[in-house]
Structures are given as C-alpha cells and as structure tokens.
Coordinates of N, CA and C in Angstrom, one line a residue:
M1 N 0.9 -1.2 0.0 CA 0.0 0.0 0.0 C 0.9 1.3 0.0
K2 N 0.7 2.1 -0.9 CA 1.4 3.4 -1.0 C 0.7 4.3 0.0
L3 N 1.6 5.0 0.8 CA 1.1 5.8 1.9 C 1.0 7.3 1.5
E4 N 0.0 8.0 2.0 CA 0.0 9.4 2.0 C 1.2 9.9 2.8
H5 N 1.9 10.9 2.3 CA 3.1 11.4 3.0 C 3.4 12.9 2.6
D6 N 4.3 13.4 3.5 CA 4.9 14.7 3.2 C 6.4 14.4 3.1
R7 N 7.0 15.2 2.1 CA 8.4 15.0 1.9 C 9.0 16.3 1.6
G8 N 10.3 16.4 1.8 CA 11.0 17.6 1.6 C 12.5 17.4 1.5
G9 N 13.2 18.6 1.4 CA 14.6 18.5 1.4 C 15.1 18.0 0.0
E10 N 16.5 17.8 -0.1 CA 17.0 17.3 -1.3 C 18.4 16.7 -0.9
G11 N 18.9 15.8 -1.7 CA 20.2 15.1 -1.4 C 20.1 13.7 -1.3
G12 N 21.2 13.0 -1.2 CA 21.2 11.5 -1.3 C 20.9 10.8 0.0
R13 N 20.9 11.5 1.1 CA 20.5 10.8 2.4 C 19.0 11.1 2.7
L14 N 18.4 10.0 3.1 CA 16.9 10.2 3.4 C 16.7 9.9 4.8
L15 N 15.9 10.8 5.5 CA 15.5 10.5 6.8 C 14.1 10.1 6.7
V16 N 13.6 9.0 7.3 CA 12.3 8.4 7.3 C 11.7 8.6 8.7
L17 N 10.6 9.3 8.8 CA 10.0 9.5 10.2 C 8.6 8.8 10.3
L18 N 8.5 7.9 11.3 CA 7.4 7.0 11.4 C 6.7 7.3 12.7
H19 N 5.4 7.8 12.7 CA 4.7 8.2 13.8 C 4.2 6.9 14.7
G20 N 3.7 7.1 15.8 CA 3.2 6.1 16.7 C 1.7 5.7 16.5
L21 N 1.2 4.7 17.2 CA -0.2 4.3 17.1 C -1.2 5.5 17.4
G22 N -2.1 5.7 16.5 CA -3.1 6.8 16.6 C -2.8 8.1 16.2
A23 N -1.4 8.4 15.9 CA -1.0 9.7 15.5 C -1.0 9.8 13.9
T24 N -0.4 10.9 13.5 CA -0.3 11.0 12.0 C 1.1 11.6 11.7
R25 N 1.4 11.8 10.5 CA 2.7 12.3 10.0 C 2.9 13.8 10.5
H26 N 2.0 14.5 10.9 CA 2.1 15.8 11.4 C 2.6 15.9 12.7
V27 N 2.8 14.8 13.4 CA 3.4 14.9 14.7 C 4.9 15.2 14.7
W28 N 5.5 15.1 13.5 CA 6.9 15.4 13.3 C 7.2 16.8 12.9
R29 N 6.1 17.6 12.8 CA 6.4 19.1 12.3 C 7.3 19.8 13.2
R30 N 7.1 19.8 14.5 CA 7.9 20.6 15.4 C 9.4 20.1 15.3
F31 N 9.5 18.8 15.2 CA 10.9 18.2 15.1 C 11.5 18.6 13.8
L32 N 10.9 18.7 12.7 CA 11.5 19.1 11.5 C 11.7 20.6 11.4
D33 N 10.9 21.4 12.1 CA 11.1 22.8 12.1 C 12.3 23.2 12.8
T34 N 13.0 22.4 13.6 CA 14.3 22.7 14.2 C 15.4 22.9 13.2
Q35 N 15.1 22.3 11.9 CA 16.0 22.5 10.8 C 17.4 21.9 11.1
R36 N 17.5 20.7 11.7 CA 18.7 20.1 12.0 C 19.1 19.1 10.8
W37 N 18.1 18.9 9.9 CA 18.3 18.0 8.8 C 18.3 18.8 7.5
N38 N 19.3 18.7 6.7 CA 19.5 19.5 5.5 C 19.3 18.7 4.2
E39 N 19.0 17.4 4.3 CA 18.9 16.6 3.1 C 17.4 16.1 3.0
S40 N 17.2 15.0 2.3 CA 15.8 14.6 1.9 C 15.2 13.9 3.2
W41 N 13.9 14.0 3.3 CA 13.2 13.4 4.3 C 11.7 13.0 3.9
I42 N 11.1 12.1 4.5 CA 9.7 11.7 4.3 C 9.1 11.4 5.6
A43 N 7.8 11.7 5.7 CA 7.0 11.4 6.9 C 5.7 10.9 6.4
P44 N 5.4 9.6 6.4 CA 4.2 9.0 5.9 C 3.1 8.9 7.0
D45 N 1.9 8.9 6.6 CA 0.7 8.4 7.5 C 0.7 6.9 7.3
L46 N 0.9 6.1 8.4 CA 0.9 4.7 8.3 C -0.5 4.2 7.9
R47 N -0.6 2.9 7.4 CA -1.9 2.4 7.1 C -2.9 2.5 8.2
G48 N -4.1 2.9 8.0 CA -5.1 3.0 9.0 C -5.0 4.4 9.7
H49 N -4.1 5.3 9.3 CA -3.9 6.5 10.1 C -3.9 7.7 9.2
G50 N -4.3 8.8 9.7 CA -4.4 10.1 9.0 C -5.1 10.0 7.7
A51 N -4.4 10.3 6.6 CA -5.0 10.3 5.2 C -4.8 9.0 4.5
S52 N -4.0 8.0 5.1 CA -3.8 6.8 4.4 C -5.0 5.8 4.5
A53 N -5.0 4.9 3.7 CA -6.2 4.0 3.7 C -6.2 3.1 4.8
H54 N -7.4 2.7 5.3 CA -7.7 1.7 6.2 C -7.4 0.3 5.6
A55 N -7.2 -0.8 6.4 CA -6.9 -2.1 5.9 C -7.5 -3.1 6.7
S56 N -7.4 -4.3 6.2 CA -7.9 -5.5 7.0 C -7.0 -6.0 8.0
S57 N -5.7 -5.7 7.8 CA -4.7 -6.2 8.8 C -3.7 -5.1 9.0
Y58 N -3.2 -5.1 10.2 CA -2.2 -4.1 10.7 C -1.0 -4.7 11.3
A59 N -0.5 -5.9 10.7 CA 0.6 -6.5 11.2 C 1.9 -5.7 11.0
P60 N 2.9 -5.7 11.8 CA 4.0 -4.8 11.6 C 4.7 -5.0 10.3
G61 N 4.7 -6.3 9.8 CA 5.4 -6.5 8.6 C 4.7 -5.8 7.4
L62 N 3.4 -5.8 7.5 CA 2.6 -5.0 6.4 C 2.9 -3.5 6.5
H63 N 3.0 -3.0 7.7 CA 3.4 -1.5 7.9 C 4.7 -1.4 7.2
A64 N 5.7 -2.2 7.6 CA 7.1 -2.0 7.0 C 7.0 -2.1 5.5
A65 N 6.2 -3.1 4.9 CA 6.2 -3.2 3.5 C 5.6 -1.9 2.8
D66 N 4.5 -1.4 3.5 CA 4.0 -0.1 3.0 C 5.1 1.0 2.9
V67 N 5.8 1.2 4.0 CA 6.8 2.2 4.1 C 7.9 2.0 3.0
A68 N 8.3 0.7 2.8 CA 9.3 0.4 1.8 C 8.7 0.7 0.4
E69 N 7.5 0.3 0.1 CA 6.9 0.6 -1.2 C 6.8 2.1 -1.4
T70 N 6.5 2.9 -0.4 CA 6.4 4.4 -0.6 C 7.7 5.0 -0.8
I71 N 8.8 4.5 -0.1 CA 10.1 5.0 -0.3 C 10.6 4.7 -1.7
Q72 N 10.4 3.4 -2.1 CA 10.9 3.0 -3.4 C 10.3 3.8 -4.6
S73 N 9.1 4.3 -4.4 CA 8.4 5.2 -5.4 C 9.1 6.5 -5.5
L74 N 9.9 6.9 -4.6 CA 10.6 8.2 -4.7 C 11.9 8.2 -5.5
G75 N 12.4 7.0 -5.7 CA 13.6 6.9 -6.5 C 14.8 6.3 -5.5
R76 N 16.0 6.5 -5.8 CA 17.1 5.9 -5.2 C 17.8 6.9 -4.2
F77 N 18.3 6.4 -3.2 CA 19.0 7.3 -2.2 C 20.3 6.5 -1.8
D78 N 21.3 7.3 -1.5 CA 22.7 6.8 -1.1 C 22.6 6.2 0.3
E79 N 21.8 6.8 1.1 CA 21.8 6.3 2.5 C 20.4 6.6 3.1
M80 N 19.9 5.8 4.0 CA 18.6 6.0 4.5 C 18.7 5.7 6.1
I81 N 18.1 6.6 6.9 CA 18.1 6.5 8.3 C 16.6 6.5 8.7
V82 N 16.2 5.7 9.6 CA 14.8 5.6 9.9 C 14.7 5.9 11.4
L83 N 13.8 6.8 11.8 CA 13.4 7.2 13.1 C 11.9 6.9 13.4
G84 N 11.6 6.0 14.2 CA 10.2 5.7 14.5 C 9.9 5.9 15.9
H85 N 8.7 6.4 16.2 CA 8.2 6.7 17.6 C 7.2 5.6 18.0
S86 N 7.4 4.9 19.1 CA 6.4 4.0 19.6 C 6.2 2.9 18.7
M87 N 4.9 2.7 18.2 CA 4.7 1.7 17.1 C 5.6 1.9 15.9
G88 N 5.8 3.2 15.6 CA 6.7 3.5 14.4 C 8.1 3.0 14.7
G89 N 8.5 3.0 15.9 CA 9.9 2.4 16.2 C 9.9 1.0 15.9
V90 N 8.8 0.2 16.2 CA 8.8 -1.2 15.9 C 8.9 -1.4 14.4
I91 N 8.3 -0.6 13.6 CA 8.4 -0.6 12.2 C 9.8 -0.3 11.7
A92 N 10.5 0.7 12.4 CA 11.8 1.0 12.0 C 12.7 -0.2 12.2
L93 N 12.5 -0.9 13.3 CA 13.3 -2.1 13.5 C 13.1 -3.2 12.5
A94 N 11.8 -3.3 12.1 CA 11.4 -4.4 11.1 C 12.1 -4.0 9.8
L95 N 12.2 -2.7 9.5 CA 12.9 -2.3 8.2 C 14.4 -2.5 8.3
A96 N 14.9 -2.5 9.5 CA 16.4 -2.7 9.7 C 16.8 -4.2 9.3
S97 N 15.8 -5.1 9.2 CA 16.1 -6.5 8.8 C 16.5 -6.5 7.3
G98 N 16.1 -5.6 6.5 CA 16.4 -5.6 5.1 C 15.4 -6.5 4.3
W99 N 14.5 -7.1 5.0 CA 13.5 -8.0 4.3 C 12.5 -7.4 3.4
F100 N 12.5 -6.1 3.5 CA 11.4 -5.4 2.7 C 11.9 -4.6 1.5
G101 N 13.1 -4.9 1.1 CA 13.6 -4.3 -0.1 C 14.4 -3.0 0.0
I102 N 14.4 -2.5 1.3 CA 15.3 -1.4 1.6 C 16.1 -1.8 2.8
R103 N 17.2 -1.1 3.0 CA 18.1 -1.4 4.1 C 18.6 -0.1 4.7
P104 N 18.1 0.4 5.8 CA 18.6 1.6 6.4 C 20.0 1.5 6.9
A105 N 20.8 2.5 7.0 CA 22.1 2.5 7.5 C 22.0 2.4 9.0
R106 N 20.9 3.0 9.6 CA 20.7 3.0 11.0 C 19.2 3.1 11.3
A107 N 18.7 2.5 12.4 CA 17.3 2.5 12.8 C 17.2 2.9 14.2
F108 N 16.4 4.0 14.4 CA 16.3 4.6 15.8 C 14.9 4.4 16.2
G109 N 14.7 3.8 17.4 CA 13.4 3.5 18.0 C 13.2 4.4 19.2
L110 N 12.2 5.2 19.3 CA 12.0 6.1 20.3 C 10.7 5.8 21.1
G111 N 10.8 5.5 22.3 CA 9.5 5.3 23.1 C 8.9 4.0 22.8
I112 N 9.5 3.0 22.4 CA 8.8 1.7 22.1 C 8.5 1.0 23.4
K113 N 7.2 0.6 23.5 CA 6.8 -0.1 24.7 C 7.2 -1.5 24.6
V114 N 8.2 -2.0 25.4 CA 8.9 -3.3 25.2 C 8.4 -4.3 26.3
S115 N 7.7 -3.8 27.3 CA 7.3 -4.7 28.4 C 5.8 -4.5 28.5
W116 N 5.1 -5.7 28.5 CA 3.6 -5.7 28.6 C 3.1 -6.7 29.6
N117 N 2.1 -6.2 30.4 CA 1.5 -7.2 31.3 C 0.1 -7.7 30.7
D118 N -0.6 -8.6 31.4 CA -1.7 -9.2 30.8 C -2.8 -8.1 30.6
E119 N -3.0 -7.2 31.6 CA -4.0 -6.2 31.6 C -3.8 -5.3 30.4
E120 N -2.5 -5.0 30.1 CA -2.2 -4.1 29.0 C -2.5 -4.8 27.6
R121 N -2.2 -6.1 27.6 CA -2.5 -6.8 26.4 C -4.0 -6.9 26.1
T122 N -4.7 -7.1 27.2 CA -6.2 -7.1 27.1 C -6.8 -5.8 26.6
G123 N -6.2 -4.7 27.2 CA -6.6 -3.4 26.8 C -6.5 -3.1 25.3
M124 N -5.3 -3.5 24.9 CA -5.1 -3.3 23.4 C -6.1 -4.1 22.5
A125 N -6.4 -5.3 22.9 CA -7.3 -6.1 22.2 C -8.7 -5.5 22.2
K126 N -9.1 -4.9 23.4 CA -10.4 -4.2 23.5 C -10.4 -3.0 22.6
M127 N -9.3 -2.3 22.6 CA -9.3 -1.1 21.8 C -9.4 -1.4 20.2
A128 N -8.8 -2.5 19.9 CA -8.9 -2.9 18.4 C -10.3 -3.3 18.1
A129 N -11.1 -3.8 19.0 CA -12.4 -4.2 18.7 C -13.5 -3.1 18.9
M130 N -13.1 -2.0 19.3 CA -14.0 -0.9 19.5 C -14.7 -0.4 18.3
P131 N -16.0 -0.2 18.3 CA -16.5 0.5 17.1 C -16.1 2.0 16.9
V132 N -16.3 2.4 15.7 CA -15.9 3.8 15.5 C -16.9 4.8 16.2
K133 N -16.4 5.7 16.9 CA -17.2 6.6 17.7 C -17.2 8.0 16.9
S134 N -18.4 8.4 16.7 CA -18.6 9.7 16.1 C -19.0 10.8 17.0
F135 N -18.6 12.0 16.7 CA -18.9 13.2 17.6 C -19.7 14.2 16.8
A136 N -20.6 14.8 17.4 CA -21.4 15.8 16.6 C -20.6 17.1 16.5
D137 N -19.6 17.3 17.4 CA -18.8 18.5 17.3 C -17.4 18.2 17.0
K138 N -16.8 19.0 16.1 CA -15.4 18.8 15.7 C -14.5 18.9 16.9
N139 N -14.7 20.0 17.7 CA -13.8 20.2 18.8 C -13.8 19.0 19.8
E140 N -15.0 18.4 20.0 CA -15.0 17.2 20.8 C -14.1 16.1 20.3
A141 N -14.2 15.9 19.0 CA -13.4 14.9 18.4 C -11.9 15.2 18.4
I142 N -11.5 16.4 18.4 CA -10.1 16.9 18.5 C -9.7 16.7 19.9
V143 N -10.5 17.0 21.0 CA -10.1 16.8 22.3 C -9.8 15.3 22.6
R144 N -10.7 14.4 22.0 CA -10.5 13.0 22.2 C -9.2 12.6 21.4
Y145 N -9.0 13.0 20.3 CA -7.8 12.7 19.5 C -6.5 13.1 20.2
L146 N -6.4 14.3 20.8 CA -5.3 14.7 21.5 C -5.0 13.9 22.7
K147 N -6.0 13.3 23.4 CA -5.8 12.4 24.5 C -5.3 11.1 24.0
V148 N -6.0 10.5 23.0 CA -5.6 9.2 22.5 C -4.1 9.2 21.9
S149 N -3.8 10.2 21.2 CA -2.4 10.3 20.6 C -1.3 10.7 21.5
G150 N -1.7 11.1 22.8 CA -0.7 11.5 23.7 C -0.2 12.9 23.5
L151 N -1.0 13.6 22.7 CA -0.6 15.0 22.4 C -1.3 16.1 23.3
D152 N -2.1 15.7 24.2 CA -2.8 16.5 25.1 C -1.8 17.4 25.8
G153 N -1.8 18.7 25.8 CA -0.9 19.5 26.4 C 0.3 19.9 25.6
L154 N 0.5 19.1 24.5 CA 1.7 19.4 23.6 C 1.2 20.1 22.3
A155 N 0.0 19.9 21.9 CA -0.5 20.5 20.7 C -1.8 21.2 21.0
T156 N -2.0 22.4 20.4 CA -3.2 23.1 20.6 C -4.3 22.5 19.6
A157 N -5.6 22.9 20.0 CA -6.7 22.3 19.2 C -6.6 22.9 17.7
D158 N -6.1 24.0 17.5 CA -6.0 24.6 16.1 C -4.7 24.3 15.4
S159 N -3.9 23.5 16.0 CA -2.7 23.1 15.3 C -2.9 22.1 14.2
E160 N -1.9 22.0 13.3 CA -2.0 21.1 12.2 C -2.0 19.6 12.7
A161 N -1.3 19.3 13.7 CA -1.3 18.0 14.3 C -2.6 17.6 14.8
A162 N -3.4 18.5 15.4 CA -4.7 18.2 16.0 C -5.7 18.2 14.9
Q163 N -5.7 19.1 13.9 CA -6.8 19.2 12.9 C -6.7 18.1 12.0
T164 N -5.6 17.5 11.7 CA -5.4 16.4 10.8 C -5.7 15.0 11.4
G165 N -6.0 15.1 12.7 CA -6.2 13.8 13.5 C -7.7 13.4 13.5
V166 N -8.6 14.2 12.9 CA -9.9 13.9 12.8 C -10.5 14.1 11.4
V167 N -11.6 13.5 11.1 CA -12.1 13.6 9.7 C -13.7 13.6 9.9
Q168 N -14.3 14.3 8.9 CA -15.7 14.4 8.9 C -16.4 13.3 8.0
T169 N -17.5 12.7 8.6 CA -18.2 11.8 7.9 C -19.7 12.1 7.9
K170 N -20.5 11.3 7.2 CA -21.9 11.6 7.3 C -22.5 11.5 8.7
D171 N -21.8 10.9 9.6 CA -22.4 10.7 10.9 C -21.8 11.7 11.9
G172 N -20.9 12.6 11.4 CA -20.3 13.6 12.2 C -18.9 13.6 12.1
W173 N -18.1 13.8 13.3 CA -16.6 13.8 13.2 C -16.1 12.6 14.0
R174 N -15.0 12.0 13.5 CA -14.4 10.9 14.0 C -12.9 11.1 14.1
L175 N -12.2 10.2 14.9 CA -10.8 10.3 14.8 C -10.4 9.6 13.4
A176 N -9.3 10.2 12.9 CA -8.9 9.7 11.6 C -8.4 8.2 11.6
F177 N -7.8 7.8 12.6 CA -7.2 6.4 12.6 C -8.3 5.4 12.9
D178 N -8.0 4.2 12.4 CA -8.9 3.1 12.5 C -8.6 2.4 13.8
P179 N -9.7 2.2 14.8 CA -9.4 1.6 16.0 C -8.7 0.2 15.9
A180 N -9.0 -0.5 14.8 CA -8.4 -1.7 14.6 C -6.9 -1.8 14.4
T181 N -6.3 -0.6 14.3 CA -4.8 -0.5 14.2 C -4.2 -1.1 15.5
A182 N -4.9 -1.0 16.6 CA -4.4 -1.5 17.8 C -4.2 -3.0 17.8
S183 N -4.6 -3.6 16.7 CA -4.5 -5.1 16.6 C -3.0 -5.5 16.2
V184 N -2.1 -4.4 16.0 CA -0.8 -4.6 15.7 C -0.1 -5.5 16.7
G185 N -0.6 -5.5 17.9 CA -0.1 -6.4 19.0 C 1.2 -6.0 19.7
V186 N 1.7 -6.9 20.5 CA 2.9 -6.7 21.3 C 4.1 -7.0 20.3
P187 N 5.1 -6.0 20.3 CA 6.2 -6.2 19.4 C 7.0 -7.4 19.7
P188 N 7.5 -8.2 18.8 CA 8.4 -9.3 19.1 C 9.9 -8.7 19.0
M189 N 10.2 -8.0 20.1 CA 11.5 -7.3 20.2 C 12.7 -8.2 20.0
G190 N 12.7 -9.3 20.6 CA 13.9 -10.3 20.6 C 14.1 -10.7 19.1
E191 N 13.0 -10.9 18.4 CA 13.2 -11.4 17.0 C 13.6 -10.2 16.1
L192 N 13.0 -9.1 16.3 CA 13.4 -7.9 15.6 C 14.9 -7.5 15.7
V193 N 15.3 -7.5 17.0 CA 16.7 -7.2 17.3 C 17.6 -8.2 16.6
A194 N 17.3 -9.5 16.7 CA 18.1 -10.6 16.1 C 18.1 -10.5 14.6
A195 N 17.1 -10.0 14.0 CA 17.0 -10.0 12.5 C 17.7 -8.7 11.9
A196 N 18.0 -7.7 12.7 CA 18.5 -6.5 12.3 C 19.8 -6.6 11.5
Q197 N 19.9 -6.1 10.3 CA 21.1 -6.0 9.5 C 21.8 -4.7 9.5
A198 N 21.2 -3.8 10.4 CA 21.7 -2.4 10.5 C 21.8 -2.1 12.0
P199 N 22.6 -1.2 12.4 CA 22.7 -0.8 13.8 C 21.3 -0.3 14.3
I200 N 20.8 -0.7 15.5 CA 19.6 -0.1 16.0 C 19.9 0.6 17.3
H201 N 19.2 1.7 17.6 CA 19.4 2.5 18.7 C 18.1 2.8 19.4
L202 N 18.0 2.6 20.7 CA 16.7 2.8 21.4 C 16.8 3.9 22.4
A203 N 15.8 4.7 22.7 CA 15.7 5.7 23.6 C 14.2 6.0 24.0
C204 N 14.1 6.6 25.2 CA 12.8 7.1 25.6 C 12.9 8.3 26.4
G205 N 11.8 9.0 26.7 CA 11.8 10.1 27.5 C 11.9 9.7 29.0
E206 N 12.6 10.5 29.8 CA 12.8 10.1 31.1 C 11.5 10.1 32.0
R207 N 10.5 10.8 31.5 CA 9.2 10.7 32.1 C 8.2 9.9 31.3
D208 N 8.7 9.1 30.4 CA 7.7 8.2 29.6 C 7.1 7.2 30.4
V209 N 5.8 7.2 30.4 CA 5.0 6.3 31.3 C 4.8 5.0 30.6
M210 N 5.3 4.8 29.4 CA 5.1 3.6 28.6 C 6.2 2.6 28.7
V211 N 7.4 3.2 29.0 CA 8.6 2.4 28.9 C 9.7 3.1 29.7
T212 N 10.6 2.4 30.2 CA 11.8 2.8 30.9 C 13.1 2.6 30.1
R213 N 14.1 3.3 30.5 CA 15.4 3.0 29.8 C 15.9 1.7 30.2
A214 N 15.8 1.2 31.5 CA 16.1 -0.1 32.0 C 15.5 -1.2 31.1
Q215 N 14.2 -1.0 30.8 CA 13.5 -2.1 30.1 C 14.1 -2.1 28.6
M216 N 14.4 -0.9 28.1 CA 15.0 -0.9 26.7 C 16.4 -1.5 26.6
A217 N 17.1 -1.3 27.8 CA 18.5 -1.8 27.8 C 18.6 -3.3 27.6
E218 N 17.5 -4.1 27.8 CA 17.5 -5.5 27.5 C 17.8 -5.8 26.1
Y219 N 17.3 -4.8 25.2 CA 17.5 -5.0 23.8 C 18.6 -4.0 23.1
D220 N 19.0 -3.0 23.8 CA 20.1 -2.1 23.4 C 20.8 -1.7 24.7
S221 N 22.0 -2.2 24.9 CA 22.7 -1.9 26.1 C 23.1 -0.4 26.3
D222 N 23.0 0.3 25.1 CA 23.3 1.7 25.1 C 22.1 2.5 25.0
A223 N 20.9 2.0 25.4 CA 19.7 2.7 25.3 C 19.8 4.0 26.2
R224 N 19.2 5.1 25.7 CA 19.3 6.4 26.4 C 17.9 6.8 26.9
S225 N 18.1 7.7 28.0 CA 16.9 8.3 28.5 C 17.1 9.9 28.2
L226 N 16.1 10.4 27.6 CA 16.2 11.8 27.2 C 15.1 12.6 28.0
P227 N 15.5 13.9 28.2 CA 14.6 14.8 28.9 C 13.2 15.0 28.1
G228 N 12.2 14.5 28.7 CA 10.9 14.6 28.2 C 10.0 13.4 28.5
G229 N 8.8 13.3 28.0 CA 7.9 12.3 28.1 C 7.8 11.4 27.0
H230 N 6.6 10.7 26.9 CA 6.5 9.7 25.7 C 6.7 10.4 24.4
N231 N 6.1 11.5 24.2 CA 6.3 12.2 22.9 C 7.5 13.2 22.9
V232 N 8.6 12.7 23.2 CA 9.8 13.5 23.6 C 10.2 14.3 22.3
M233 N 9.9 13.7 21.1 CA 10.3 14.4 19.9 C 9.5 15.7 19.7
V234 N 8.3 15.8 20.3 CA 7.4 17.0 20.3 C 7.9 17.9 21.4
E235 N 8.0 17.3 22.6 CA 8.5 18.2 23.8 C 9.8 18.7 23.7
N236 N 10.8 17.9 23.2 CA 12.2 18.3 23.2 C 12.9 17.7 22.0
P237 N 12.6 18.3 20.8 CA 13.2 17.8 19.7 C 14.7 17.9 19.6
K238 N 15.3 18.9 20.3 CA 16.7 19.1 20.3 C 17.4 17.8 21.0
A239 N 16.7 17.3 22.1 CA 17.3 16.1 22.7 C 17.4 14.9 21.8
V240 N 16.4 14.8 20.9 CA 16.4 13.7 20.1 C 17.3 13.9 19.0
W241 N 17.4 15.0 18.4 CA 18.5 15.3 17.4 C 19.9 15.1 18.0
D242 N 20.1 15.5 19.1 CA 21.5 15.3 19.8 C 21.7 13.9 19.9
W243 N 20.8 13.1 20.4 CA 20.9 11.6 20.5 C 21.3 11.0 19.1
M244 N 20.6 11.3 18.1 CA 20.8 10.7 16.8 C 22.2 11.2 16.2
S245 N 22.5 12.5 16.5 CA 23.8 13.0 16.0 C 24.9 12.3 16.6
G246 N 24.8 11.7 17.8 CA 25.9 11.0 18.4 C 26.2 9.7 17.7
F247 N 25.3 9.3 16.8 CA 25.6 8.1 16.0 C 25.8 8.5 14.4
G248 N 26.0 9.7 14.2 CA 26.3 10.2 12.8 C 25.1 10.5 12.0
A249 N 23.9 10.6 12.6 CA 22.7 10.9 11.8 C 22.5 12.4 11.7

C-alpha cells in the first residue's frame, strides 16, 4: 500500500519519520522545524492512520512493506536513516532487517513499549475491537484525538497536528485512525533485534509512562533516557536530534 506522506529537502541521504499508534505524520512538524536535517526526508501516514487508507490487517510486517513501497516510489538514495516513535519504532526495527527491499544505515526507535502485562495486552485487544465513535462537534473529536495520541498539552486544538487527527463523515466527526490498528499487537522485540542487519538504537523520555530506559536496555545496552515524556520528539526535539547526531545521523 502506497502511503500518503509529506516529503521535503534534497540530497542523497533520506530521513524516514514514522509516527506512533493513533498519530499522524504531522506529529513530526515541530521536530522538522528545528532544521537540523538538511537533506531529503519523508513522513508518511501509516496504514489506517491520517489520510492513508484503512486495511484489513495491521501486522508490523505489512506496515514495513507499505513504508518500503512508498520510499521506493521516490527513487534511489545513497543512505537511509529511519526514526520511529512508539509503534513507528517497531516498524523502524522491522525495516532494519532488510527483508522489505530497503536497508537503512541505522534505525532509531523512540519510546517503544517493550514490556507488557496481561492487563495491557487485554486493553489493546479491546481497543482494536471498539466500534468507530462519532462526535457531533469537531472540537469534541479533537479533544479526544489529543488524548488518544498523547498530544494533550503538547499541541493546541487549532494546530495542524490536531486538525489532521480527525475527519468528517456523514455521521459527524471521528478520529482519523482506524481503532483496529491496535491489533498490531505486542512487538516481538527479541526477533526484531536478532534480525536487524543495521545498527539499532533505542531511547525514551525520562518521564515516559510507557517504557523505561532499563527495560529498553534489555535490547540495546546503550539505550538512552532523554529529557521529556513519551512524545519527547514533540516536547524536546533538540534532545532527540542530539541523541541521533551522536551516531552520525
């Protein structure tokens, strides 16, 4: 599936930005506005999110195949670096395997939830089975979207990130993402790390309620803790850029 995306810059190095569950490509706007990347970049809406089409399956491998197809449609690049947040980080690690026709030079996973209890697994399954909820008022839908995406307090209701998180239908306003995207499931971190054919790097915000540095260190002994919360790339883009720059990105 070719994905709706934003792209910019020019040059032989491509930075691929992958958002998390429930978000859209616009979550990267503040990160890009810091202007620390002077070459090519792409930020897609993953399947079932934003302006990209909904699908019958949301397995990580299908997400990775979509991203690879979209990148291949842009032409050839000398080097590719992938940065994924949360679920997007899982997809970044899947791409690092080289199984999908592209092979990044490095893959960065930010805020990936790597430890799950039974209650959390059950909660994800319930979310995936939820019917689509419609709101009579656009602002109500936006408030809900900001909470679900973790952007509450980080993005204003009139921001691009908030406005693109909802869509209008004949029944009113709804969140743009498909609730069934939660069926992506618990990431097989051990298998992804073992399959990686490129260096992988993990980090999370020091106030991230989803994951800790110690949990990530099981998969990356050099995992970092950055000043910020779960959406640290929105709260503190400089810290993320500095982390990546330490590895030549």
